[in-house]
PDB file of C-alpha atoms and ligand atoms in Angstrom:
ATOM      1  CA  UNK A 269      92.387 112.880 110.895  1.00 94.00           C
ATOM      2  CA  UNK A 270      95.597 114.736 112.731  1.00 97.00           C
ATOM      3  CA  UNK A 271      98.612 112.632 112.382  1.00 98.00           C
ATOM      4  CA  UNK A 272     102.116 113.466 113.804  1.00 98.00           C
ATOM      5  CA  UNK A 273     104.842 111.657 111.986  1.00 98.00           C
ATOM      6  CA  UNK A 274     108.653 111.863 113.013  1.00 97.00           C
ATOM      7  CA  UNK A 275     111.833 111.482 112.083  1.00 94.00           C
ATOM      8  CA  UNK A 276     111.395 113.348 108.626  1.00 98.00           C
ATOM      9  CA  UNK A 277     114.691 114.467 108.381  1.00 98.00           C
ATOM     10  CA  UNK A 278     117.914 112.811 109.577  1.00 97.00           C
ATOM     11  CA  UNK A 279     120.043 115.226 111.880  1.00 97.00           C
ATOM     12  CA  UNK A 280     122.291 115.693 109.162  1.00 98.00           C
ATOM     13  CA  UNK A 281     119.538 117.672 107.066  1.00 97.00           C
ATOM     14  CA  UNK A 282     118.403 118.864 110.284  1.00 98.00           C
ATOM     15  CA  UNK A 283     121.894 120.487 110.870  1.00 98.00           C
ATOM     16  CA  UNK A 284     122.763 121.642 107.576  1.00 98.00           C
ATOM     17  CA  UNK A 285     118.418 123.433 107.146  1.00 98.00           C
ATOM     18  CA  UNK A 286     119.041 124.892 110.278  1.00 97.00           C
ATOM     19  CA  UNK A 287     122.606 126.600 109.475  1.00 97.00           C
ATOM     20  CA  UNK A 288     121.707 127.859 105.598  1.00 98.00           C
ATOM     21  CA  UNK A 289     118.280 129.384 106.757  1.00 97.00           C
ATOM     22  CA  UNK A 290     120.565 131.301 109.120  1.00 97.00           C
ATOM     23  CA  UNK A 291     121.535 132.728 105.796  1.00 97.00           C
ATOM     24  CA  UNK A 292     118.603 132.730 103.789  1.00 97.00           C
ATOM     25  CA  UNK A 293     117.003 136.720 103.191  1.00 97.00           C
ATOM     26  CA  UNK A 294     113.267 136.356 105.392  1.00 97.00           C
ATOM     27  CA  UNK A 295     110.458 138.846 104.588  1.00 96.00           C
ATOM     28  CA  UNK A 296     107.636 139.606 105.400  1.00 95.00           C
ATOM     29  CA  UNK A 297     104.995 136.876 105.631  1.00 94.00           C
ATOM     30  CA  UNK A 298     101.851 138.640 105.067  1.00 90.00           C
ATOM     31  CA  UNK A 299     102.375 138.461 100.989  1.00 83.00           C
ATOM     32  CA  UNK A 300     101.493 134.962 100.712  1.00 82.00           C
ATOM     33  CA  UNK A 301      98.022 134.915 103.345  1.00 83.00           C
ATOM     34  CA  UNK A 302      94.826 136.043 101.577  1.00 83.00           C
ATOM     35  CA  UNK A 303      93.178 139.042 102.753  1.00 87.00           C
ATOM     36  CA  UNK A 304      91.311 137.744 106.062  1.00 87.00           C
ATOM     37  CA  UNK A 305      94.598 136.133 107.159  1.00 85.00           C
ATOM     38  CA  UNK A 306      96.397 138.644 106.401  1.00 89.00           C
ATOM     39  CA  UNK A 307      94.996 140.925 109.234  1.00 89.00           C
ATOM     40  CA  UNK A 308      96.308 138.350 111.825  1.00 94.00           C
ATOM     41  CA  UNK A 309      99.683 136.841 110.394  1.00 93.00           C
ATOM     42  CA  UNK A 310     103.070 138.469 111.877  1.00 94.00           C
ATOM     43  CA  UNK A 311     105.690 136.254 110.767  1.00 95.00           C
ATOM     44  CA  UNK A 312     108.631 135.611 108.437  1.00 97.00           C
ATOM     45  CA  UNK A 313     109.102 133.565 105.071  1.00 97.00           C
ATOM     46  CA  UNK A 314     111.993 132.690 103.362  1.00 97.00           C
ATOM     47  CA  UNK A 315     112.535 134.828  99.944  1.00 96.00           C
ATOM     48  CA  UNK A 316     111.242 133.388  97.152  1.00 94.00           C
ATOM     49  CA  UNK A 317     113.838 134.863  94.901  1.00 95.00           C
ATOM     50  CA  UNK A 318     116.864 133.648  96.887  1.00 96.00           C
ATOM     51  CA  UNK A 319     118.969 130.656  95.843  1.00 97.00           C
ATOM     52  CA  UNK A 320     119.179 129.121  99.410  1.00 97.00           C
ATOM     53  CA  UNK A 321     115.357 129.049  99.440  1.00 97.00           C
ATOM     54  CA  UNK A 322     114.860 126.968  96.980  1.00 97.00           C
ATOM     55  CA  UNK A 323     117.102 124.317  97.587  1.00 97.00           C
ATOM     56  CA  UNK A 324     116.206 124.293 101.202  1.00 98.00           C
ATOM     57  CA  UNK A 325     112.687 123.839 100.130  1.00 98.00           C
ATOM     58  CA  UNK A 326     113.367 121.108  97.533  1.00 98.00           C
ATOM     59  CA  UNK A 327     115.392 119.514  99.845  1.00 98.00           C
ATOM     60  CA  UNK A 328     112.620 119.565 102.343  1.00 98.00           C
ATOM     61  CA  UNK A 329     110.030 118.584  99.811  1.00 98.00           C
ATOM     62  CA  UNK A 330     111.984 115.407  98.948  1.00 98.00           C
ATOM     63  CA  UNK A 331     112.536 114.361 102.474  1.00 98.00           C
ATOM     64  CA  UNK A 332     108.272 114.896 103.210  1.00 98.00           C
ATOM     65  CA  UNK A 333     107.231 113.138  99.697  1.00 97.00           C
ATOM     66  CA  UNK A 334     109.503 110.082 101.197  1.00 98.00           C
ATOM     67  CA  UNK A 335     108.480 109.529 104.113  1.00 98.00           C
ATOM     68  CA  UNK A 336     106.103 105.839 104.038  1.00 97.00           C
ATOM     69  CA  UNK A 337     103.805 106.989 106.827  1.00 98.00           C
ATOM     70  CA  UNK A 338     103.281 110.513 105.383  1.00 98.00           C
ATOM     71  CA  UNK A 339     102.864 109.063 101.759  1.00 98.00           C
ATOM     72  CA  UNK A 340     100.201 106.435 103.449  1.00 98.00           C
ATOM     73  CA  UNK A 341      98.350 109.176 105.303  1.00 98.00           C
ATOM     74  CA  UNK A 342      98.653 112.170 102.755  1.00 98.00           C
ATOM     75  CA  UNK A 343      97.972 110.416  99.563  1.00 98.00           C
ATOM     76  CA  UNK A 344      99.264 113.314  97.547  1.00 98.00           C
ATOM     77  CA  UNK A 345      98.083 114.257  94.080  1.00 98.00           C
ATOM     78  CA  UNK A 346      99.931 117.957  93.904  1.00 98.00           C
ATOM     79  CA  UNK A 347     101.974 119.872  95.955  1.00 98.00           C
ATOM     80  CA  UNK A 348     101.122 123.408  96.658  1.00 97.00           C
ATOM     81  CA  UNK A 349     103.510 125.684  97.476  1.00 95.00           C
ATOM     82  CA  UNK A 350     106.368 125.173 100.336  1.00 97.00           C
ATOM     83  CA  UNK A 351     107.328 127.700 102.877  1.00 97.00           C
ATOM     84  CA  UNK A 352     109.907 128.248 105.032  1.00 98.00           C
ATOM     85  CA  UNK A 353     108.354 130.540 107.783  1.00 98.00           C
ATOM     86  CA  UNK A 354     109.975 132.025 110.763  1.00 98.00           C
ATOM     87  CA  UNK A 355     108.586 133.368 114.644  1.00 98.00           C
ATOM     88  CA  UNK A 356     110.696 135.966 116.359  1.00 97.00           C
ATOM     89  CA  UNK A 357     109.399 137.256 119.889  1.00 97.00           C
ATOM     90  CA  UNK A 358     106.296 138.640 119.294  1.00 97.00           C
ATOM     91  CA  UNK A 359     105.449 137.396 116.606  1.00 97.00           C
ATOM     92  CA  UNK A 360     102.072 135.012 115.956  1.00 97.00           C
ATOM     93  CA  UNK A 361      99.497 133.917 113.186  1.00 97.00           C
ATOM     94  CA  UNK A 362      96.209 134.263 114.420  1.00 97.00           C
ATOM     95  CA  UNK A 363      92.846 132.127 113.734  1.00 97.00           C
ATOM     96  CA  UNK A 364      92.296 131.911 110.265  1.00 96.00           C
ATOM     97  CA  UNK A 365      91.588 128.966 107.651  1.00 96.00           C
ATOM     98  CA  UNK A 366      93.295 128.265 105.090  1.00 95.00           C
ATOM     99  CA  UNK A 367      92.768 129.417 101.582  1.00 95.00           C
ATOM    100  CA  UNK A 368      90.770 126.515  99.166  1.00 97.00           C
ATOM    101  CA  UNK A 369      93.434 127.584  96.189  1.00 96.00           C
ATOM    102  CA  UNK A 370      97.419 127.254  96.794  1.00 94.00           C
ATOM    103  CA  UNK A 371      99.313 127.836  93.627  1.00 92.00           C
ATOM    104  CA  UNK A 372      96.622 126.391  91.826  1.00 95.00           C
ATOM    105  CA  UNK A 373      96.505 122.973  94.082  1.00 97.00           C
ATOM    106  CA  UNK A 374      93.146 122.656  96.208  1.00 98.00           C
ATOM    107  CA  UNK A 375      94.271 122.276  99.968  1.00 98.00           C
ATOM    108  CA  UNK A 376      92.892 118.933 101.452  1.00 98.00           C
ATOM    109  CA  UNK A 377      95.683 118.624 103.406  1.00 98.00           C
ATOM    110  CA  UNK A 378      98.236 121.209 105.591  1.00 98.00           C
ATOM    111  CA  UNK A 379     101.057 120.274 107.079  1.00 98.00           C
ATOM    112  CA  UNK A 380     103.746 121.832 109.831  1.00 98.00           C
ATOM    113  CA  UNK A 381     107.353 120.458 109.721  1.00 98.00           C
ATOM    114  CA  UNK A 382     109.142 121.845 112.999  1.00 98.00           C
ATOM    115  CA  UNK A 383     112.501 122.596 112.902  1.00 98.00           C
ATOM    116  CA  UNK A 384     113.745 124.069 115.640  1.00 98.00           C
ATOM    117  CA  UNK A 385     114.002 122.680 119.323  1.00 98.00           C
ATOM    118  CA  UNK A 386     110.990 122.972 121.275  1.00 98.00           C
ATOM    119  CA  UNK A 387     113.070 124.137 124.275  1.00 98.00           C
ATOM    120  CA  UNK A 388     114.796 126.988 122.796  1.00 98.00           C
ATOM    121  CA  UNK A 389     111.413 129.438 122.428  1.00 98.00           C
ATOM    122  CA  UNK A 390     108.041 129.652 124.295  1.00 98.00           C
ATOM    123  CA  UNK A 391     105.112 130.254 122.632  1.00 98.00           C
ATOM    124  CA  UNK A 392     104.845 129.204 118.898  1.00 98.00           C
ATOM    125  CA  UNK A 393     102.556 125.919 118.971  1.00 98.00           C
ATOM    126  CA  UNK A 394     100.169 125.587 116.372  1.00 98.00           C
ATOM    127  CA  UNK A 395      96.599 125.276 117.586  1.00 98.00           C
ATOM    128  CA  UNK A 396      93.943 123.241 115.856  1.00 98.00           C
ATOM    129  CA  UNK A 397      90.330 123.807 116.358  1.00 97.00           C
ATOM    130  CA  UNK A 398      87.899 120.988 115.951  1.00 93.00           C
ATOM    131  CA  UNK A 399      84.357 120.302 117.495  1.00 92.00           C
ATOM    132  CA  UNK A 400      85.889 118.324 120.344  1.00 93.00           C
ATOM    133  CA  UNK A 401      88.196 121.359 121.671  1.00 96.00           C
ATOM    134  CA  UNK A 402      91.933 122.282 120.502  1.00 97.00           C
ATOM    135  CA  UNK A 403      94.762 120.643 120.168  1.00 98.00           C
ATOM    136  CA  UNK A 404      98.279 122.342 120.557  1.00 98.00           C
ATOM    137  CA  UNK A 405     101.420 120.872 118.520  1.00 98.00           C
ATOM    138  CA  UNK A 406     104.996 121.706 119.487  1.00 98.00           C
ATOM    139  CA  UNK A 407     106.852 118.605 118.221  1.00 98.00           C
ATOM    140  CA  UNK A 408     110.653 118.419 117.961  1.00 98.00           C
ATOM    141  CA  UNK A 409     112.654 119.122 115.050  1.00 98.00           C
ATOM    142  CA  UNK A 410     112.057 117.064 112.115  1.00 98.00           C
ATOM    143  CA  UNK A 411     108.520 115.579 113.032  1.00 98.00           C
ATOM    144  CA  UNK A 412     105.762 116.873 110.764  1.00 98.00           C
ATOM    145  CA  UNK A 413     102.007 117.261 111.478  1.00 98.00           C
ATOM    146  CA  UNK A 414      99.584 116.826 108.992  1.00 98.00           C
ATOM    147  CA  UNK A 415      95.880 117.986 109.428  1.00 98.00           C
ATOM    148  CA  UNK A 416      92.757 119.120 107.395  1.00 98.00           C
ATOM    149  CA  UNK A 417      93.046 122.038 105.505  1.00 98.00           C
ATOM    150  CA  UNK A 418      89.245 122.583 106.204  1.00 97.00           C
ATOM    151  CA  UNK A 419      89.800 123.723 109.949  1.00 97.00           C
ATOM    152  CA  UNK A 420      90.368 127.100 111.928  1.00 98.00           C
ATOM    153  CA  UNK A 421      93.926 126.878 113.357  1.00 98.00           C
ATOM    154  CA  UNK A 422      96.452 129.410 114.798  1.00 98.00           C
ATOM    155  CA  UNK A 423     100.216 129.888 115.659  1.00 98.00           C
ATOM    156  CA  UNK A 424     100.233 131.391 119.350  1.00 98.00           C
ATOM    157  CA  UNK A 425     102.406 133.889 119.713  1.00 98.00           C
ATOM    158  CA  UNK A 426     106.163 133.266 120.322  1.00 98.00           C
ATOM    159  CA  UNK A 427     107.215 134.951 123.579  1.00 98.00           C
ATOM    160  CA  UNK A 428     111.369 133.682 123.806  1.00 98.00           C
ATOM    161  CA  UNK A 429     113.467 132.531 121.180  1.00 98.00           C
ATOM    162  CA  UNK A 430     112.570 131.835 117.285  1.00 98.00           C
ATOM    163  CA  UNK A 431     110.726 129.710 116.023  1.00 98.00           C
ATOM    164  CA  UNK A 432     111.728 128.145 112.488  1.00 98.00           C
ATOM    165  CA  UNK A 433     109.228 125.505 110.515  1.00 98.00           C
ATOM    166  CA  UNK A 434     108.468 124.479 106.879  1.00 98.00           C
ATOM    167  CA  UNK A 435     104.825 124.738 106.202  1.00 98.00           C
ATOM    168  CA  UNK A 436     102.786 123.335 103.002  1.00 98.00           C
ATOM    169  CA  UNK A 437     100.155 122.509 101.442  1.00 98.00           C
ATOM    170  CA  UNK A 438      98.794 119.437  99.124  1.00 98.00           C
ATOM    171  CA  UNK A 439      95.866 117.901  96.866  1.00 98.00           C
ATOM    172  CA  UNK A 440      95.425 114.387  97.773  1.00 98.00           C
ATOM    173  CA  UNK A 441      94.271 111.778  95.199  1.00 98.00           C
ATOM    174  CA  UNK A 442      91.727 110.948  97.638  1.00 98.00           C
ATOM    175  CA  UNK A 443      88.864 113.953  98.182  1.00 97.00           C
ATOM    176  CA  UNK A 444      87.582 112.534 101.382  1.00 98.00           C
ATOM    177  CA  UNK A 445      88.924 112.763 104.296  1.00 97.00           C
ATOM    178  CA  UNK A 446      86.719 109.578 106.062  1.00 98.00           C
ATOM    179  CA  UNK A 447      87.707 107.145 102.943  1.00 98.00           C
ATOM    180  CA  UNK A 448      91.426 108.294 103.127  1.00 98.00           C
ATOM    181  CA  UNK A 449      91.421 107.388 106.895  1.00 98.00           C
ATOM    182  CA  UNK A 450      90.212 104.196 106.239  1.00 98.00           C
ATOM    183  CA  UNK A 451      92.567 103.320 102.993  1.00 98.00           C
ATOM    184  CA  UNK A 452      95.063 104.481 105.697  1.00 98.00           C
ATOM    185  CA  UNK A 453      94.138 102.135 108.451  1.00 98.00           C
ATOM    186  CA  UNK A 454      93.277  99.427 105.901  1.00 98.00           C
ATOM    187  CA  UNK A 455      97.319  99.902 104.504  1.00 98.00           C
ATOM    188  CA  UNK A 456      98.513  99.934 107.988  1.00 98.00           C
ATOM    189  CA  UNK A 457      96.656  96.471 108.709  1.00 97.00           C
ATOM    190  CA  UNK A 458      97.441  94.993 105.363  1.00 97.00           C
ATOM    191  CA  UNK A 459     101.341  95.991 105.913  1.00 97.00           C
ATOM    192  CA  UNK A 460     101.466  94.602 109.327  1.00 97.00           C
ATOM    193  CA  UNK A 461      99.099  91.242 108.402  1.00 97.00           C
ATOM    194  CA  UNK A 462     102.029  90.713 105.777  1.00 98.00           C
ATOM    195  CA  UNK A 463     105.332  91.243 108.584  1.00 97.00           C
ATOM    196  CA  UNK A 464     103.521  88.970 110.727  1.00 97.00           C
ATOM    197  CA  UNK A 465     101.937  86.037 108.606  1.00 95.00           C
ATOM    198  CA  UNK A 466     103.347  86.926 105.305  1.00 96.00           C
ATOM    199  CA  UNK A 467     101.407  86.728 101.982  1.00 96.00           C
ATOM    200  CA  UNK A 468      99.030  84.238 102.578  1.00 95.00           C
ATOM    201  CA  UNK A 469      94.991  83.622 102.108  1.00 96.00           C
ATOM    202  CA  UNK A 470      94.114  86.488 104.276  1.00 96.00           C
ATOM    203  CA  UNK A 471      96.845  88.951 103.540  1.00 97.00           C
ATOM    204  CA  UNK A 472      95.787  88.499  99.500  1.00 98.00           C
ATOM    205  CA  UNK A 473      91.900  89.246 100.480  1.00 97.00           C
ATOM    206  CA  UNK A 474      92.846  91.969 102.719  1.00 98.00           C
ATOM    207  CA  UNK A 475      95.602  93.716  99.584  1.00 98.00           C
ATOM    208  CA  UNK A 476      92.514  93.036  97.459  1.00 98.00           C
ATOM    209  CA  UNK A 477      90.340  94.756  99.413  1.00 98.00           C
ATOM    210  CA  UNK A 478      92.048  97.832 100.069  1.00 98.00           C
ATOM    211  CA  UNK A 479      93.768  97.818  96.529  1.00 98.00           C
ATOM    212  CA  UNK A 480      90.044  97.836  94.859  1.00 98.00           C
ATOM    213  CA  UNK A 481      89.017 100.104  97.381  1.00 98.00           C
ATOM    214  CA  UNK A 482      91.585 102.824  96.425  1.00 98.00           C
ATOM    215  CA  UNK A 483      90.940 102.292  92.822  1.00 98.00           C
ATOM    216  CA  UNK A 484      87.240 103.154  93.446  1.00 98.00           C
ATOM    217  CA  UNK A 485      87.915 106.143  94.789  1.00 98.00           C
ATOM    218  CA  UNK A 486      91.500 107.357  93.519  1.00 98.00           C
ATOM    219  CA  UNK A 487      91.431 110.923  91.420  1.00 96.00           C
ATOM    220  CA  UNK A 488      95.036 111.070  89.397  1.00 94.00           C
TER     221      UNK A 488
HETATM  222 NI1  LIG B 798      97.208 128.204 108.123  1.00 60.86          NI
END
């Protein structure tokens, strides 16, 4: 399952990420691809070793980890690490997939927070491959994308403009991707059974259900 989710950040965080990563020291962002990657990533990352990064990061992280929807769809165990990576003209990450191992979290799941208006640079969506065709995300500041960590995806190159995003990894507490879709649909049904009838017979068999289903299958 793909799923864009928006409003992530309020403009205020939106205004204030932007302006300090104008400050933030960026290097290059082949030291954190493995070696096939490598070969095809031209980009940016934040500096691990400055300040600004890592309260724009935790700041970031605390905004994604509260977000209903993305805690509904992501289930997350672990976070891997969190990136703050920037396009310039010219720049591009080409087909690769993701390493199994980030910081010592298994990717299930990747995700792309944009942060920079769509308008202001051409070029720069991120592709995903799957057996159906591709599927090209540009989404506007402060809406997120998650997707499988399992699948070839790119950044096309950026050809005006920068392009700034926060990027991430995670270990969900459920392994498989079909039974987290259907916890996920079978939350989404349950939440919306209870706004519209409230807790009665059928929302209580319905919580039941997808509460025992997610204990069978849970890994914490
Ligand atoms: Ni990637």
């Amino acid at each position: 399952m793909i799923i864009c989710i928006g409003e992530i950040l309020t403009a205020t965080d939106l205004a204030e990420i932007q302006s300090t990563a104008e400050r933030i020291r960026f290097v290059d962002g082949k030291s954190t691809a493995g070696w096939a990657a490598r070969a095809v990533k031209a980009n940016l990352q934040a500096a691990g070793d400055d300040p600004l990064t890592e309260a724009t990061l935790a700041r970031l992280k605390r905004r994604i980890e509260a977000h209903p929807v993305f805690a509904m769809a992501a289930r997350p165990h672990r976070f891997g690490p969190l990136l703050l990576s920037r396009y310039e003209a010219g720049m591009g990450y080409g087909r690769h997939v993701d390493d199994a191992v980030m910081g010592g979290v298994r990717s299930d799941l990747s995700f792309t927070l944009f942060l920079t208006d769509p308008d202001s640079y051409e070029g720069g969506e991120l592709v995903i491959e799957s057996p159906a065709g591709e599927q090209g995300f540009k989404l506007e500041p402060g809406h997120l994308v998650l997707y499988p960590s399992t699948t070839l995806h790119r950044v096309e190159p950026v050809r005006r403009g920068t392009r700034l995003a926060c990027v991430g990894w995670l270990q969900s507490q459920v392994r498989d991707p079909a039974r987290r879709e259907l916890l996920f649909e079978l939350d989404t049904a349950r939440r919306r059974l209870f706004d519209e009838q409230g807790k009665g017979e059928v929302f209580d068999l319905v919580d039941k259900s997808f509460r025992n289903l997610l204990r069978m299958w849970v890994e914490v």
